[in-house]
PDB file of C-alpha atoms in Angstrom:
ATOM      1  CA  UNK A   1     -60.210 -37.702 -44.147  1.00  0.00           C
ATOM      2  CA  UNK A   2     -62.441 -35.132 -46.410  1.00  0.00           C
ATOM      3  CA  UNK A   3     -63.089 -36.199 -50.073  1.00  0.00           C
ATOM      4  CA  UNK A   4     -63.528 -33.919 -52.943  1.00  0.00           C
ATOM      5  CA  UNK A   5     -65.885 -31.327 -52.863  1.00  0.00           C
ATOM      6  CA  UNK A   6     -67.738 -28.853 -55.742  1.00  0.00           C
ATOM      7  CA  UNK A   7     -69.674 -25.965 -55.361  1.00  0.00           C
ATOM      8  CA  UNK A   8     -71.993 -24.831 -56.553  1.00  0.00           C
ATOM      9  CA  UNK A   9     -73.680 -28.317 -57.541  1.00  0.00           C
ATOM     10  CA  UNK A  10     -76.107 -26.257 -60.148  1.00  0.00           C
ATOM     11  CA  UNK A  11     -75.796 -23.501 -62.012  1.00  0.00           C
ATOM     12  CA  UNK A  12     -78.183 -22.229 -64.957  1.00  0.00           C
ATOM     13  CA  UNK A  13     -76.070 -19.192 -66.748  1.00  0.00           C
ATOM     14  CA  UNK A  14     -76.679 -17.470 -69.927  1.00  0.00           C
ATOM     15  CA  UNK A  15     -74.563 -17.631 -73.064  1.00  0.00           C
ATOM     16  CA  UNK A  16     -71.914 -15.226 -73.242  1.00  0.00           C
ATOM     17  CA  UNK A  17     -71.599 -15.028 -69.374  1.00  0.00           C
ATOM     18  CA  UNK A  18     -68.601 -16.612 -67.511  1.00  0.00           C
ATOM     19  CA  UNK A  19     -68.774 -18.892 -64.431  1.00  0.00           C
ATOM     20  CA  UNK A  20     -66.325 -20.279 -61.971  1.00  0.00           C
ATOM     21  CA  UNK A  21     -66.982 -23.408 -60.615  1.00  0.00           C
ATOM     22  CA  UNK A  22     -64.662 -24.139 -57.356  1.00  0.00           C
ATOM     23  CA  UNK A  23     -62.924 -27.517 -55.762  1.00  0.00           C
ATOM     24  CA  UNK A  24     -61.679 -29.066 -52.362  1.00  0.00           C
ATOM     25  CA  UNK A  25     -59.207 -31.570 -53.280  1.00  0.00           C
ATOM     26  CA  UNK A  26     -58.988 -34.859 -50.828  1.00  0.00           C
ATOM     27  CA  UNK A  27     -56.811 -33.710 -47.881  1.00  0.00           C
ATOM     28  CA  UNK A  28     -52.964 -34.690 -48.654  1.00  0.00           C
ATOM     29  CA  UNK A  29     -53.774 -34.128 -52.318  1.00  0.00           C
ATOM     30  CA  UNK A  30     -51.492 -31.994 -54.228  1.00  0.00           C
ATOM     31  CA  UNK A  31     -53.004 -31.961 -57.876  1.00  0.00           C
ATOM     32  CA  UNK A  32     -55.921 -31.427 -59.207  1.00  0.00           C
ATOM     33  CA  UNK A  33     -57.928 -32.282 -62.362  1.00  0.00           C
ATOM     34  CA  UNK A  34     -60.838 -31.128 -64.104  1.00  0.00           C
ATOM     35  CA  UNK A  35     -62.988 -32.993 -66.411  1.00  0.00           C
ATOM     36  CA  UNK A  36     -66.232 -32.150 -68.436  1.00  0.00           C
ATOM     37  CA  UNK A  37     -69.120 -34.924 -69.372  1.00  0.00           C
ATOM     38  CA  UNK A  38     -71.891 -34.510 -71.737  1.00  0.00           C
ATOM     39  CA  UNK A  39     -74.652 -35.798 -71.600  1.00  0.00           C
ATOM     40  CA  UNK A  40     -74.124 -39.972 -72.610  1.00  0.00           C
ATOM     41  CA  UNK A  41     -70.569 -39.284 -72.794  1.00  0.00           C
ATOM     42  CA  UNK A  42     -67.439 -39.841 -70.517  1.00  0.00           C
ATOM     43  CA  UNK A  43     -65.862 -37.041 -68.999  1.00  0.00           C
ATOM     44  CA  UNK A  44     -63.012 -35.242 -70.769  1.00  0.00           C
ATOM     45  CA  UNK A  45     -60.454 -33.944 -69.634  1.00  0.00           C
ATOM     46  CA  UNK A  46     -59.834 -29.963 -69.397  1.00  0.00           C
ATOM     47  CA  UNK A  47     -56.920 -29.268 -67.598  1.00  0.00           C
ATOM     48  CA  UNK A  48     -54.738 -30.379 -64.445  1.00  0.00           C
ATOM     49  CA  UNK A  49     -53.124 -28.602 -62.042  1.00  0.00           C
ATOM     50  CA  UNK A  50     -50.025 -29.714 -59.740  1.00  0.00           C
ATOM     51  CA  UNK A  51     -49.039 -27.430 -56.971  1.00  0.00           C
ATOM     52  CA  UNK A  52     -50.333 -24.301 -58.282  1.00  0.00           C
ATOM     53  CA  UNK A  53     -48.764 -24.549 -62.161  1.00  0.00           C
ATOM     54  CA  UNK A  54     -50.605 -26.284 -65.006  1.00  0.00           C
ATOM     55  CA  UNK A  55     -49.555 -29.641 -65.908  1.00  0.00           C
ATOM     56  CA  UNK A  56     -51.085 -30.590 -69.178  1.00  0.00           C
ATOM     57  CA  UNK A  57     -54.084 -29.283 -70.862  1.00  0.00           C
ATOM     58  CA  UNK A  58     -56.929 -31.102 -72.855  1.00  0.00           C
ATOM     59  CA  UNK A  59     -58.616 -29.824 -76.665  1.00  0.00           C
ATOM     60  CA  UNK A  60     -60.573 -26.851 -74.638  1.00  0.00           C
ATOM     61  CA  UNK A  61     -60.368 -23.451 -75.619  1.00  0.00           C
ATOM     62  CA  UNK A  62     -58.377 -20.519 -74.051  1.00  0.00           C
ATOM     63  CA  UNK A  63     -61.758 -19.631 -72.660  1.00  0.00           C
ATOM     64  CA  UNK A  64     -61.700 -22.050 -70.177  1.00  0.00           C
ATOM     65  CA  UNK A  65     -58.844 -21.615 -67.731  1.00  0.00           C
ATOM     66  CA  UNK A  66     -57.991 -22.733 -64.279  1.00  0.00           C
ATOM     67  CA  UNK A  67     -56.218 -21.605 -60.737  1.00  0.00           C
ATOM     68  CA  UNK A  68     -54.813 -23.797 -58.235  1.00  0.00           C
ATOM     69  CA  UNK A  69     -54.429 -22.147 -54.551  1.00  0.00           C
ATOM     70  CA  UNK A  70     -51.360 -23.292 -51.968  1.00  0.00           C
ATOM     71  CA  UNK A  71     -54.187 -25.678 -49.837  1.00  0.00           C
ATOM     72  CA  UNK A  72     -54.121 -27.096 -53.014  1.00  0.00           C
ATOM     73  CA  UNK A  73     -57.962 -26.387 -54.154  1.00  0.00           C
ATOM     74  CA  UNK A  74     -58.666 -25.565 -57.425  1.00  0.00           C
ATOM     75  CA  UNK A  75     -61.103 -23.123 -59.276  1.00  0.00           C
ATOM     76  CA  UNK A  76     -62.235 -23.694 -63.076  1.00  0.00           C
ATOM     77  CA  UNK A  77     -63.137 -20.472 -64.820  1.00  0.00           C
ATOM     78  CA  UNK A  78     -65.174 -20.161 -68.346  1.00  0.00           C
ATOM     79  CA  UNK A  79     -65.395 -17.086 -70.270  1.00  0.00           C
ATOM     80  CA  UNK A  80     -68.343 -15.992 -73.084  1.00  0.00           C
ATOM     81  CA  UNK A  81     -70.224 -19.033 -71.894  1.00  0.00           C
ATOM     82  CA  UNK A  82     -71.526 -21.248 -74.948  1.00  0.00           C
ATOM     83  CA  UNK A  83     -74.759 -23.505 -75.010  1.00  0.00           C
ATOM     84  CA  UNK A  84     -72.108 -26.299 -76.029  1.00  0.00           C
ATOM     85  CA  UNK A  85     -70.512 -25.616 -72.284  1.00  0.00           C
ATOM     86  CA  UNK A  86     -73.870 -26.853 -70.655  1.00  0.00           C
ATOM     87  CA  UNK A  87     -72.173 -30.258 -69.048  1.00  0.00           C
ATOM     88  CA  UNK A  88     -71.479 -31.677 -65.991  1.00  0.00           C
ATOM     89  CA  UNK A  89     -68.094 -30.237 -64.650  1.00  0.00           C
ATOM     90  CA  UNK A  90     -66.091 -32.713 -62.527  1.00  0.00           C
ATOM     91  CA  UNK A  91     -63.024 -32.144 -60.306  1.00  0.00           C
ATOM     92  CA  UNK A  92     -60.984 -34.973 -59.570  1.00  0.00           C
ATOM     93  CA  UNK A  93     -57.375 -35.058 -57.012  1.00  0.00           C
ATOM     94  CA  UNK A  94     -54.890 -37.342 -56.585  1.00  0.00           C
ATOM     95  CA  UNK A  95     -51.360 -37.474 -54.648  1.00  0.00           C
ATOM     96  CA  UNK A  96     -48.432 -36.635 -57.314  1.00  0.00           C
ATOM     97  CA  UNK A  97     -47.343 -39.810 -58.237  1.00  0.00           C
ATOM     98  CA  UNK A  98     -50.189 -41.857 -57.718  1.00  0.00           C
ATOM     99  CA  UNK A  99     -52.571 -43.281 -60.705  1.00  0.00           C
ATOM    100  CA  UNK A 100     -55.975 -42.884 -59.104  1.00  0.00           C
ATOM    101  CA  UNK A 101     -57.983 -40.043 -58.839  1.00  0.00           C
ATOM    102  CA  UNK A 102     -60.505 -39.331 -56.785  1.00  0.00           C
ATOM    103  CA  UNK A 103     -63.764 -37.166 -58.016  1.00  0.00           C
ATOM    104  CA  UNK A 104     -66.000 -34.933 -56.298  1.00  0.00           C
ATOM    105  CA  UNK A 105     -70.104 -34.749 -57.383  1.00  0.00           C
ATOM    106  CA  UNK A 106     -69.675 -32.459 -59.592  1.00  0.00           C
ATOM    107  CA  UNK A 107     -71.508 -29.116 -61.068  1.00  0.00           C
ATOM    108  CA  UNK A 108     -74.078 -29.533 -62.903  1.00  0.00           C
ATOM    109  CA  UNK A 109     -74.093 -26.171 -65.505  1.00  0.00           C
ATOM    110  CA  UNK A 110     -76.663 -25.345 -67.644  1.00  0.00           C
ATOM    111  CA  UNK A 111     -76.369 -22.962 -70.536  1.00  0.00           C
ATOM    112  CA  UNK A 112     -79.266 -20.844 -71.312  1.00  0.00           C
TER     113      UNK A 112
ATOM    114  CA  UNK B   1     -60.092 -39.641 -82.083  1.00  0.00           C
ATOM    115  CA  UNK B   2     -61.850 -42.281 -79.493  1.00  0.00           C
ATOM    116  CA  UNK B   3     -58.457 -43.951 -77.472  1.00  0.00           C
ATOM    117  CA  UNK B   4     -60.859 -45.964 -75.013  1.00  0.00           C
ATOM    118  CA  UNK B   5     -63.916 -47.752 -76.343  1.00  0.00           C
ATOM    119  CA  UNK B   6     -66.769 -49.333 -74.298  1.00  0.00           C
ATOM    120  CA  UNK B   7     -68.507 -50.832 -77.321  1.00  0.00           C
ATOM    121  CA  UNK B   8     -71.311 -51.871 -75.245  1.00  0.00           C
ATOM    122  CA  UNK B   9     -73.855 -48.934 -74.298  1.00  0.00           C
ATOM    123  CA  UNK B  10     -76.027 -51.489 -71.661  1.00  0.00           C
ATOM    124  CA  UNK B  11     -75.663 -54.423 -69.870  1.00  0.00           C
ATOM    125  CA  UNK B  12     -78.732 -56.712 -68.004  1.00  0.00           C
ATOM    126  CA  UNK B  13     -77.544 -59.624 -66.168  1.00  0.00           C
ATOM    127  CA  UNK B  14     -79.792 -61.288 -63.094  1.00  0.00           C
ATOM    128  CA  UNK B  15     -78.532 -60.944 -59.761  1.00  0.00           C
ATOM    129  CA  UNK B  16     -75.947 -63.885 -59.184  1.00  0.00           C
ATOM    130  CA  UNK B  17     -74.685 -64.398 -62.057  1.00  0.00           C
ATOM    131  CA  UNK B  18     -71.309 -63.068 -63.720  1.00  0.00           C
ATOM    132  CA  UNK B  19     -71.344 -59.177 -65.200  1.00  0.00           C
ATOM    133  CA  UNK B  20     -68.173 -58.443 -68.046  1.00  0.00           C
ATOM    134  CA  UNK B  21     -68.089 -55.137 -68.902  1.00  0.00           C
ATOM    135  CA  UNK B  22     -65.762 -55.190 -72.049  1.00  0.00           C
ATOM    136  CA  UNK B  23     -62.878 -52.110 -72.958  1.00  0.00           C
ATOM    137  CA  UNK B  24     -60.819 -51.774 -75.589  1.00  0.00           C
ATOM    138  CA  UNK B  25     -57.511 -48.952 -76.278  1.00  0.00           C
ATOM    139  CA  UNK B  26     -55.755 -47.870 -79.141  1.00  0.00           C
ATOM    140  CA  UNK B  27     -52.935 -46.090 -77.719  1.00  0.00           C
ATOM    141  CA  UNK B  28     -50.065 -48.181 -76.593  1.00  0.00           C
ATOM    142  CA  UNK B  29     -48.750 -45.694 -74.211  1.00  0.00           C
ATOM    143  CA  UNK B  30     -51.056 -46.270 -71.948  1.00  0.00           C
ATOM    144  CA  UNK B  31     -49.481 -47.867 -68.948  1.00  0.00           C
ATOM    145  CA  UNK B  32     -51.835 -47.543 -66.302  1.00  0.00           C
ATOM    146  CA  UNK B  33     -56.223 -48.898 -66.485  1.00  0.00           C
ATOM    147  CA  UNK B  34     -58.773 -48.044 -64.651  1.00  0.00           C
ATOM    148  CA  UNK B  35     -63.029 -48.866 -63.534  1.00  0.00           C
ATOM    149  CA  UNK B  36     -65.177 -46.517 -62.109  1.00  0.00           C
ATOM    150  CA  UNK B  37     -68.501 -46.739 -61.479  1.00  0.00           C
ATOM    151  CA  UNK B  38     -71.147 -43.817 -61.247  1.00  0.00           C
ATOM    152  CA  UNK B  39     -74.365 -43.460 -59.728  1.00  0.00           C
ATOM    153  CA  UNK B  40     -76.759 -40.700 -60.808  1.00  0.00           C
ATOM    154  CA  UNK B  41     -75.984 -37.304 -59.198  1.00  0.00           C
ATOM    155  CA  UNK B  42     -72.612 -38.355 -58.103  1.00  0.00           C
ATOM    156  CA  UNK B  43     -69.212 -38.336 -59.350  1.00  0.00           C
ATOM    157  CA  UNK B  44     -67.461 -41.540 -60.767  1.00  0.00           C
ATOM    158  CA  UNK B  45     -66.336 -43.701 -57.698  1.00  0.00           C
ATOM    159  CA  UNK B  46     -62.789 -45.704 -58.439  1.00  0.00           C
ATOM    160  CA  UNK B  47     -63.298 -49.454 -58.292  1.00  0.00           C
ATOM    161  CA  UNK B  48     -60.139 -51.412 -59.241  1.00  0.00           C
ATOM    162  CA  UNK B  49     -57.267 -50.858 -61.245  1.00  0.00           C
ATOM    163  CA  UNK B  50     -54.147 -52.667 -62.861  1.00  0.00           C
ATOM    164  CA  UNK B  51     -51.632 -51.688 -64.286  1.00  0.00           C
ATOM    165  CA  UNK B  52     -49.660 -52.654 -67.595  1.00  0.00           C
ATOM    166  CA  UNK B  53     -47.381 -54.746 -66.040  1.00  0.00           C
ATOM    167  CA  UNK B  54     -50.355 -57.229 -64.820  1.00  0.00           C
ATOM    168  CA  UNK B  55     -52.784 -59.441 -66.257  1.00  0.00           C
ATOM    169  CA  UNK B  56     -54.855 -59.687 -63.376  1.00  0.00           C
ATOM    170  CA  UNK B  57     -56.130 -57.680 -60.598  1.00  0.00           C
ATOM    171  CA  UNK B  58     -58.790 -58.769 -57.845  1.00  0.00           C
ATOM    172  CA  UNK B  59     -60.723 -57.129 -55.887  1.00  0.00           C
ATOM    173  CA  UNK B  60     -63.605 -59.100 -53.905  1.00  0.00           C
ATOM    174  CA  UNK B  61     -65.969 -59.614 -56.476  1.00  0.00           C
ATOM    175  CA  UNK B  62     -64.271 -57.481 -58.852  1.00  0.00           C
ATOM    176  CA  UNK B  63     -61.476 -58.906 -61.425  1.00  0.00           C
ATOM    177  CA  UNK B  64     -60.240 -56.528 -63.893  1.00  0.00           C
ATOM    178  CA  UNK B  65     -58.570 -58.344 -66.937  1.00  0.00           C
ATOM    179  CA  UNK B  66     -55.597 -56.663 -69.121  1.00  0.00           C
ATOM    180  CA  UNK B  67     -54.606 -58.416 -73.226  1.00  0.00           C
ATOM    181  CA  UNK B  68     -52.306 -55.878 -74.049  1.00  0.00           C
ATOM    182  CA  UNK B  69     -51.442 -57.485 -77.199  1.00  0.00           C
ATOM    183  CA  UNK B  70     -55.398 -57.386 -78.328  1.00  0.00           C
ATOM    184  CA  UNK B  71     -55.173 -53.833 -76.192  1.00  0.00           C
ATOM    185  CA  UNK B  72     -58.735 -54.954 -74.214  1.00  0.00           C
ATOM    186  CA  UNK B  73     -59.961 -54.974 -70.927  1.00  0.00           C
ATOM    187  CA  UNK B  74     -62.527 -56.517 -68.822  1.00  0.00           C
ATOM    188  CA  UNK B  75     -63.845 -56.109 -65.839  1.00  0.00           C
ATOM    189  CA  UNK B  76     -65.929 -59.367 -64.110  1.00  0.00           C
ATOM    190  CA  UNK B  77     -68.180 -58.815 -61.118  1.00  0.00           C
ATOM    191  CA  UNK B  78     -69.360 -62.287 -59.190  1.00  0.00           C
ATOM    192  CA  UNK B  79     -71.731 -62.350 -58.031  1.00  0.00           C
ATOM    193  CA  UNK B  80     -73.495 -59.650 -59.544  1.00  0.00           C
ATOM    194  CA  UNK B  81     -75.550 -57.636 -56.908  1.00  0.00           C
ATOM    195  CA  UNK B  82     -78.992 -55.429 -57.548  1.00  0.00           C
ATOM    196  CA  UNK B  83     -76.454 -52.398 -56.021  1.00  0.00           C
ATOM    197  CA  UNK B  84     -73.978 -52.782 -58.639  1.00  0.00           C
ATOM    198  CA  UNK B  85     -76.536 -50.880 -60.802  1.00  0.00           C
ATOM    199  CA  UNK B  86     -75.020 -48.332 -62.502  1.00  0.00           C
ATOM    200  CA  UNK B  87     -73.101 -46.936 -65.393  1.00  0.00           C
ATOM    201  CA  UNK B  88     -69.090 -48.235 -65.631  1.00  0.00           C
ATOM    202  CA  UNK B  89     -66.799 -46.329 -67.071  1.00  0.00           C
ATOM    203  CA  UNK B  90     -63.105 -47.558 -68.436  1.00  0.00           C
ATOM    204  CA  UNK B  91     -60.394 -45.422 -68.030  1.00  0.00           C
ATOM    205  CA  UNK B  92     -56.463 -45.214 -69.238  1.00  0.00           C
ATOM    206  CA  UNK B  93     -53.637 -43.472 -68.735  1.00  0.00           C
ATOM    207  CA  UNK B  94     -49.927 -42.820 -69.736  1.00  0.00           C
ATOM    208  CA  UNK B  95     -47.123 -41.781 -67.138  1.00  0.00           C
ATOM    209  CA  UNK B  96     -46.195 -38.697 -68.989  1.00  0.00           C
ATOM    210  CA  UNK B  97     -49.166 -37.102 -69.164  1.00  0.00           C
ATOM    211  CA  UNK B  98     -51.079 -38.025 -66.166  1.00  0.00           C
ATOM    212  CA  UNK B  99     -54.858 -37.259 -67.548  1.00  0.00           C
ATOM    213  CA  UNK B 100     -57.041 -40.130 -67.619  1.00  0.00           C
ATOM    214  CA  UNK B 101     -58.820 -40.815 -71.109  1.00  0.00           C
ATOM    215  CA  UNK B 102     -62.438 -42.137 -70.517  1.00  0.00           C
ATOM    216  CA  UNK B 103     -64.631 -44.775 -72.386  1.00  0.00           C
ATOM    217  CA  UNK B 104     -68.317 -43.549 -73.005  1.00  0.00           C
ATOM    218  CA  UNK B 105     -69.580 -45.736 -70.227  1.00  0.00           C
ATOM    219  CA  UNK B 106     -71.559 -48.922 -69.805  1.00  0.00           C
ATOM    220  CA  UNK B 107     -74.665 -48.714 -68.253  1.00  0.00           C
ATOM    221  CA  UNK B 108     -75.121 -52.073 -65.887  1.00  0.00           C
ATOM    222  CA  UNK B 109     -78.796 -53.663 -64.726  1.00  0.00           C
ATOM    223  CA  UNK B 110     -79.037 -56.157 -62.566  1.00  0.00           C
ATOM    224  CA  UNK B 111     -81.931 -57.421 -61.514  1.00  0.00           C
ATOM    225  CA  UNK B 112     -83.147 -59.260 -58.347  1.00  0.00           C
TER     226      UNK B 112
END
C-alpha cells in the first residue's frame, strides 16, 4: 500500500507567477485535501476534493484553485503568486467516510 | 477566529516520565478529535484519535482524553521516549464539513 505523495518537494517562484503543486492520494483513497502551514502555525485548510467535485472550501482566495483526476490524485493551482503564499503546502487523503487523513511531505514553496 | 487552541508552544519532560500535551475547542460541532505528530521535513503523521462519543482512547503509550463539557483535550504519552521528539498538533472536526481545524502545535523535548 503507497502513501501520499507531493511533488515537487521545493519550489522558489516569484511573485505574480502561478504554481501547481501535484498529489498521489493513499491507494483506495477517494478524497483529497489540501492544507497550507506557515511558518509556527498549523496547517489550514484550502480546499477538499471528493471524487473529482469540490467538497468544501477554506478562507483562500479564488486564486488558489484545485483539480481532482478519476485515480483520484489531486493538483493545487495558485495564480499571481504572493510573498504571503510562501508556506508549506500539504496534501492529505482519506476514504469517504472515514475521520483520518493521511498527509504526504509536503511542498515546501518559497515566494520570491 | 482560533476553534482549536494548544496554549502551550513547548514541552520538556525527561525520558520516562509522563508527557500531557493539553487542547482546548470552542466549537461544539465538532464531533470527531484528533493527534498528529510531525517531524521536521515531513508531513504530520496521525497518532490516535477519539471521537465525541468517548472519553477515552488508548493507544500503547498513547491516551487521548476528551471533557466535552470544559471542550479540552489531552493527550498522555508513558513512558515518554527521546523519539517522541517532535511538534504535536491537535486537530477537530465536524461531520458536515469534513476539514480538519488544526491547533498551532506543541513542540515536545524529551530528553534521555
Amino acid at each position: 500500500e503507497t502513501g501520499v505523495t507531493q511533488s515537487p518537494t521545493h519550489l522558489i517562484k516569484t511573485r505574480g507567477q502561478q504554481v501547481t503543486l501535484r498529489c498521489s492520494s493513499q491507494s483506495g483513497h477517494n478524497t483529497v485535501s489540501w492544507y497550507q502551514q506557515a511558518l509556527g502555525q498549523g496547517p489550514q485548510f484550502i480546499f477538499q476534493y471528493y471524487r473529482e467535485e469540490e467538497n468544501g472550501r477554506g478562507n483562500f482566495p479564488p486564486r488558489f484553485s484545485g483539480l481532482q483526476f478519476p485515480n483520484y490524485s489531486s493538483e493545487l493551482n495558485v495564480n499571481a503568486l504572493e510573498l504571503d503564499d510562501s508556506a508549506l503546502y500539504l496534501c492529505a487523503s482519506q476514504q469517504g467516510g472515514e475521520n483520518i487523513q493521511y498527509f504526504g511531505a509536503g511542498t515546501r514553496l518559497s515566494v520570491l | 477566529d482560533q476553534q482549536v487552541k494548544q496554549n502551550s508552544p513547548s514541552l520538556s519532560v525527561q525520558e520516562g516520565r509522563i508527557s500531557i500535551l493539553n487542547c482546548d475547542y470552542t466549537n461544539s460541532m465538532f464531533d470527531y478529535f484528533l493527534w498528529y505528530k510531525k517531524y521536521p521535513a515531513e508531513g504530520p503523521t496521525f497518532l490516535i484519535s477519539i471521537s465525541s462519543i468517548k472519553d477515552k482512547n488508548e493507544d500503547g503509550r498513547f491516551t487521548v482524553f476528551l471533557n466535552k463539557s470544559a471542550k479540552h483535550l489531552s493527550l498522555h504519552i508513558v513512558p515518554s521516549q527521546p523519539g517522541d521528539s517532535a511538534v504535536y498538533f491537535c486537530a477537530a472536526s465536524a461531520k458536515v464539513t469534513g476539514k480538519l481545524i488544526f491547533g498551532q502545535g506543541t513542540t515536545l523535548q524529551v530528553k534521555p
